Coordinates of C-alpha atoms in Angstrom, one line a residue:
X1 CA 0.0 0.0 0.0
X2 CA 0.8 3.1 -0.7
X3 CA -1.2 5.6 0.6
X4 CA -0.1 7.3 3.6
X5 CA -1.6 6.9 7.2
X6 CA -3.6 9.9 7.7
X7 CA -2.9 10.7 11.3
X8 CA -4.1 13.2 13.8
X9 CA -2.7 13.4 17.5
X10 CA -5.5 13.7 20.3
X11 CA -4.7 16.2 23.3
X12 CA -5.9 17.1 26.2
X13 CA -5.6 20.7 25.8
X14 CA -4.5 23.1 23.1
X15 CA -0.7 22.5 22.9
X16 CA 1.4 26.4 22.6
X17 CA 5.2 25.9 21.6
X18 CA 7.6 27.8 19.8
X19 CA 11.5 27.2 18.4
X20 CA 10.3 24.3 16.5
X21 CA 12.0 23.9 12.7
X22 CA 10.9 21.0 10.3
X23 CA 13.8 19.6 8.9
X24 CA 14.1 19.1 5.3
X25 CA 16.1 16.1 4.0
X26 CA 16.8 12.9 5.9
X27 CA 19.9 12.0 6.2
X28 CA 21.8 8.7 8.0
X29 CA 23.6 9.6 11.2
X30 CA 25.4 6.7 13.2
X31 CA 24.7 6.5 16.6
X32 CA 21.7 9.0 16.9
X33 CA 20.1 8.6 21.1
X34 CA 16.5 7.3 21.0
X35 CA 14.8 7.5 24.5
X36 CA 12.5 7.7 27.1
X37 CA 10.7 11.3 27.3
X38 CA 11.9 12.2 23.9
X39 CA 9.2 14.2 21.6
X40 CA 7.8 12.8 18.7
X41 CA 6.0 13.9 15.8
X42 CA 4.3 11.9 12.8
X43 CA 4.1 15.0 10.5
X44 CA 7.5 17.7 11.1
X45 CA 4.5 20.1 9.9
X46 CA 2.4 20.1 12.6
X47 CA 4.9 20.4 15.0
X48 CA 2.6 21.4 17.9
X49 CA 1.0 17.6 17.9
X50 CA 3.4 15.8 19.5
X51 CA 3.7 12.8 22.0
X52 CA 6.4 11.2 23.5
X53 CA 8.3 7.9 24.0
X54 CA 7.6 6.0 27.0
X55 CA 10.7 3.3 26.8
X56 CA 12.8 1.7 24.2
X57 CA 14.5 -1.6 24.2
X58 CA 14.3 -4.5 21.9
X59 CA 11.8 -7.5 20.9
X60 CA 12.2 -11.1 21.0
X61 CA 12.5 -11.0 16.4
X62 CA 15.6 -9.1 16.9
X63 CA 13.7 -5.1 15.8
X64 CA 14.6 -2.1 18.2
X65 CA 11.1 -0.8 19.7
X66 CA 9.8 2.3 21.2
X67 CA 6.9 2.3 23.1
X68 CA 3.9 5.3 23.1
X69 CA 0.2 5.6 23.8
X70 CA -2.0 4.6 21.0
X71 CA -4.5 7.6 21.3
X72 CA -1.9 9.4 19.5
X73 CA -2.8 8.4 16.1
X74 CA -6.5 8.7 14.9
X75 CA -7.4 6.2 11.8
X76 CA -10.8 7.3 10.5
X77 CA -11.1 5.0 7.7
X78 CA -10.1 2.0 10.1
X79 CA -7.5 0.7 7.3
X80 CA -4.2 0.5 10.3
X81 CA -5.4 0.4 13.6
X82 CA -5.6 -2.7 16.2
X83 CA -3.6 -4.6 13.2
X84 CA 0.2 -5.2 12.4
X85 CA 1.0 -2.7 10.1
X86 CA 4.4 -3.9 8.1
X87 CA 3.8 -0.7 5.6
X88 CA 6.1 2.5 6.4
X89 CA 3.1 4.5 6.4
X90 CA 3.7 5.9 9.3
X91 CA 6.9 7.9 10.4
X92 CA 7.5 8.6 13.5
X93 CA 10.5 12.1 13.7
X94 CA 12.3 13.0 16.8
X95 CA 10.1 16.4 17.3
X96 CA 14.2 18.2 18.0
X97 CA 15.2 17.2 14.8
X98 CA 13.2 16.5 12.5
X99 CA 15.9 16.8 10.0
X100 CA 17.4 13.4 10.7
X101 CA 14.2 11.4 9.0
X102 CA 12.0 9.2 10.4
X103 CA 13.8 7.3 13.6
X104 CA 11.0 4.9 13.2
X105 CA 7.3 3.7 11.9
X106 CA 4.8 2.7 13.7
X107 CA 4.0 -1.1 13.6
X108 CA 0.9 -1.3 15.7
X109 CA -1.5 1.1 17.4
X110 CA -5.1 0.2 19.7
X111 CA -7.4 2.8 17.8
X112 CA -8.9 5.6 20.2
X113 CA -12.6 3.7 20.0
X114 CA -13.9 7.4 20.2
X115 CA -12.5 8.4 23.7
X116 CA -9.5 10.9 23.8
X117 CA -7.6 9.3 26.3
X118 CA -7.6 5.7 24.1
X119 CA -9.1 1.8 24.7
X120 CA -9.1 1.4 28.5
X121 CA -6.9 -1.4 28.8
X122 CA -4.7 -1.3 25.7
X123 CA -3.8 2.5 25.0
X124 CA -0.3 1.6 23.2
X125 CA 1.8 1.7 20.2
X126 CA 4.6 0.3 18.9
X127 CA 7.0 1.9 16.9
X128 CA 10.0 -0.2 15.0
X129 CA 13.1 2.1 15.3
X130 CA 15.3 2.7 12.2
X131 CA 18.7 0.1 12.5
X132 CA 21.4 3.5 12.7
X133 CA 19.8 4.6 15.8
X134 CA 21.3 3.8 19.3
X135 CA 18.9 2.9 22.0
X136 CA 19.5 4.4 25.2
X137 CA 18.3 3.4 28.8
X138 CA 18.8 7.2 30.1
X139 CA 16.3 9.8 29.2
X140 CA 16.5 13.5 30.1
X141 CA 15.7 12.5 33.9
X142 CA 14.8 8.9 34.5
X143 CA 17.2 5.9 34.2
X144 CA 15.1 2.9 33.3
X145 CA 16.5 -0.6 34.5
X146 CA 14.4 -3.5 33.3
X147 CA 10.6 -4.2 33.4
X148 CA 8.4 -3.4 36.8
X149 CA 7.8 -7.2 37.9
X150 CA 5.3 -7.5 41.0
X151 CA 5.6 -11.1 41.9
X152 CA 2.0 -12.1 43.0
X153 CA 0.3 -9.1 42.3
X154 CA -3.1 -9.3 40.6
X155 CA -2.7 -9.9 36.8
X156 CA -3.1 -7.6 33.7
X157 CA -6.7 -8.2 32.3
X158 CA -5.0 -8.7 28.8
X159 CA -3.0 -11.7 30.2
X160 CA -3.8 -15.1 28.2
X161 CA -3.1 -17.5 30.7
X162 CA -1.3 -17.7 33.6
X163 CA 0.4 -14.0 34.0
X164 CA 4.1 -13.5 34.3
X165 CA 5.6 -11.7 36.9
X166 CA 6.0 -8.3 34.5
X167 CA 2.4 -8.6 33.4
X168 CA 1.3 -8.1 37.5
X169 CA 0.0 -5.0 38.9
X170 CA 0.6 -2.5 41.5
X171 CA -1.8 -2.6 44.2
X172 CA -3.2 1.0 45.4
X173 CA -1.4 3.1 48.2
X174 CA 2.3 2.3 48.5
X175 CA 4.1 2.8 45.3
X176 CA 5.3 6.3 44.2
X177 CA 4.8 6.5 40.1
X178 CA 7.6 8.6 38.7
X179 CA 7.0 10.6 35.3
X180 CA 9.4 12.8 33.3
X181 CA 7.8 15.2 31.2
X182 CA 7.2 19.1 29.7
X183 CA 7.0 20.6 33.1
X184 CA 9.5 18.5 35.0
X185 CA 9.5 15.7 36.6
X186 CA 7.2 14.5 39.5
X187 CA 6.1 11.9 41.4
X188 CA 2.9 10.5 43.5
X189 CA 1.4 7.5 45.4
X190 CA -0.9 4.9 42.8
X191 CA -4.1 5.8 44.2
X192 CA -6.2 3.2 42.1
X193 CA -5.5 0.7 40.0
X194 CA -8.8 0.3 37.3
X195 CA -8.2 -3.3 34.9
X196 CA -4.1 -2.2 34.8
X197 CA -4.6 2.0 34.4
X198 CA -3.1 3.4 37.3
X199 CA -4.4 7.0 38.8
X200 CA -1.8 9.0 40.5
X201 CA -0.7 12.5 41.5
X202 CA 2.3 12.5 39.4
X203 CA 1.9 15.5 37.1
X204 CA 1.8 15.7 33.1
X205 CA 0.4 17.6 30.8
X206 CA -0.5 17.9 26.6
X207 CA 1.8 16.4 24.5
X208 CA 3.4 13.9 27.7
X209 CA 1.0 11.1 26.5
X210 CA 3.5 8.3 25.9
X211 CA 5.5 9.2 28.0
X212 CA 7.7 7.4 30.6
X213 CA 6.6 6.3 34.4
X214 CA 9.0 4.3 36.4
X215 CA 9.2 3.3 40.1
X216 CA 12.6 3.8 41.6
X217 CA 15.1 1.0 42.2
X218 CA 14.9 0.2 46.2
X219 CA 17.6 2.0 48.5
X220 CA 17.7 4.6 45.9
X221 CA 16.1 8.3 45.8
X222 CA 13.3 10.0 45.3
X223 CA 14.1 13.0 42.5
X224 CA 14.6 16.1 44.5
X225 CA 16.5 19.4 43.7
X226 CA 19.4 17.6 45.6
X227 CA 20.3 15.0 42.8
X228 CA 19.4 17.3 39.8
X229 CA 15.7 15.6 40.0
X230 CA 16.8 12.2 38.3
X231 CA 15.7 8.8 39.4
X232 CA 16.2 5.1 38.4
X233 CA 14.2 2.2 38.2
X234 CA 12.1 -0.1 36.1
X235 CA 9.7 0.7 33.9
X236 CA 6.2 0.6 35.2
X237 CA 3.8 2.2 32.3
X238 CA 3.1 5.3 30.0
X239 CA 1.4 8.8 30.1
X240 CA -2.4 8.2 29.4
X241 CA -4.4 10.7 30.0
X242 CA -5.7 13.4 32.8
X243 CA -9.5 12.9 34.1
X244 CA -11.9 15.1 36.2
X245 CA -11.5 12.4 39.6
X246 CA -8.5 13.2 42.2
X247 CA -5.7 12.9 41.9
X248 CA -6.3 13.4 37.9
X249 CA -3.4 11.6 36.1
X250 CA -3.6 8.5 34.8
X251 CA -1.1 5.6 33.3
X252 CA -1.3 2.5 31.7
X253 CA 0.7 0.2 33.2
X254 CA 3.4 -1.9 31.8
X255 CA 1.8 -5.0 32.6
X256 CA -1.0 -4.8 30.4
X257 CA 1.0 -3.5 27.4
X258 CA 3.2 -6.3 28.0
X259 CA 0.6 -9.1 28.3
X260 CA -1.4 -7.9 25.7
X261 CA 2.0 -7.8 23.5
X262 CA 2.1 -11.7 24.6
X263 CA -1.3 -12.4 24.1
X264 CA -1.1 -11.1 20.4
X265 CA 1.8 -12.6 19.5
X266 CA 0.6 -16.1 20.2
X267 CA -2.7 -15.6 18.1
X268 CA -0.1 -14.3 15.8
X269 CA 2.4 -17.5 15.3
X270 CA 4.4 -18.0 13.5
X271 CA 4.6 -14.7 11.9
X272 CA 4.7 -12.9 15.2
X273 CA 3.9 -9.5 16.4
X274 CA 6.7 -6.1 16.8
X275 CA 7.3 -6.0 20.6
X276 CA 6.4 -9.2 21.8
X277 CA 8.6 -10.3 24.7
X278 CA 9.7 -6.1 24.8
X279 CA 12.7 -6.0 27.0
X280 CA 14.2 -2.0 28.5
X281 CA 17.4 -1.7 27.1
X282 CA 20.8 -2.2 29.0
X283 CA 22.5 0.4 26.9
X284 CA 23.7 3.4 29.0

């Protein structure tokens, strides 16, 4: 196919940047950073409809993966979403520089079903990352070290069978969520946990959806103005979307993108499905 994926990126609230230049010509550049909390676009002409990347690491067939939240993209003629899409149809530009090309396509997106803030328990996308970019476990703020694994926790309601340990849930009321975004980077107690979206009090705003949530390695540090507000830990879910109830902000968690990622790929067999078995890279 080759008509292009006509996209349009849902927000929250009208989105007011400046600075931003669309690049013109791709070019290859070795060893170009993709990571958590960076921008992205899916046109370098609208560059006020972003989102951003929630983690990136690698799948089980080998292809370098970044992570984001499906409500992004907007298919209204049905033709892409909830389906592997193997067509570049749709880019995906680092929204800082758009002038290096695409740094990826997406290869699978849950369609928004008519609601903003994306399917309840599925709000994802996976995006297959071009092979000269070099995946990096260290965003702006947040140091990602594996997958959030909650050994007997209640599992994801998109697990197929008996749930892995990284497809388990954080109960409510002692876990702190930690989330790197446009205005910083905060941090706040899971108050609810509703079929794998967590509700929490750390902040983010328009244009964060996507973006990275972690919960910090034990015996380390909350981020504070003392340690330059960075913090380290595995990754626990993605930016979804901000709701009238307290505290507002809500994520979907790792363990349903990841079981669901599973679930798919085995209905899938043998050809597979991009992300299945995602792993956070190692890479500094």
């Amino acid at each position: 196919m080759t008509k292009r994926l006509r996209t349009l990126v849902l927000s929250l609230a009208v989105v007011c940047a400046s600075g931003i230049t669309a690049g013109t010509a791709a070019h290859a550049e070795e060893g170009k950073r993709v990571h958590n909390a960076m921008q992205i676009l899916f046109s370098p002409s609208t560059p006020n409809s972003f989102c951003t990347i929630g983690a990136v690491g690698t799948d089980k067939y080998g292809h370098k993966i970044a992570i984001s939240a499906g409500h992004c993209l907007g298919d209204p003629q049905g033709k892409y979403a909830d389906r592997e899409i193997p067509e570049n149809v749709a880019p995906v530009y680092d929204r800082a520089d758009t002038g290096f090309g695409p740094i990826g396509y997406v290869r699978y997106f849950k369609d928004p079903e008519g609601s903003q803030t994306g399917h309840v328990t599925k709000d994802y996308m996976v995006i297959e990352l071009v092979p000269n970019v070099t995946l990096s476990s260290q965003g702006p703020y947040l140091k990602q070290t594996g997958e959030l694994k909650v050994p007997g926790g209640t599992a994801s309601p998109n697990a197929r069978d008996a749930a892995r340990d990284n497809e388990r849930l954080l109960a409510p009321g002692s876990t702190e969520l930690i989330t790197s975004g446009q205005t910083g980077v905060w941090y706040g107690t899971v108050m609810d946990n509703a079929q794998g979206v967590y509700r929490a009090a750390a902040v983010h705003a328009s244009g964060d959806s996507g973006g990275p949530a972690i919960v910090r390695d034990p015996g380390t540090e909350l981020p504070s103005q003392a340690n330059g507000f960075k913090a380290s830990g595995p990754w626990a879910g993605i930016t979804k979307g901000i709701t009238l109830a307290l505290p507002p902000f809500l994520y979907t968690s790792s363990a349903n993108i990841l079981a669901d990622l599973r679930a798919r790929d085995a209905a899938a067999a043998p050809a597979g499905v991009f992300g299945a078995e995602f792993k956070v890279t190692t890479n500094p």
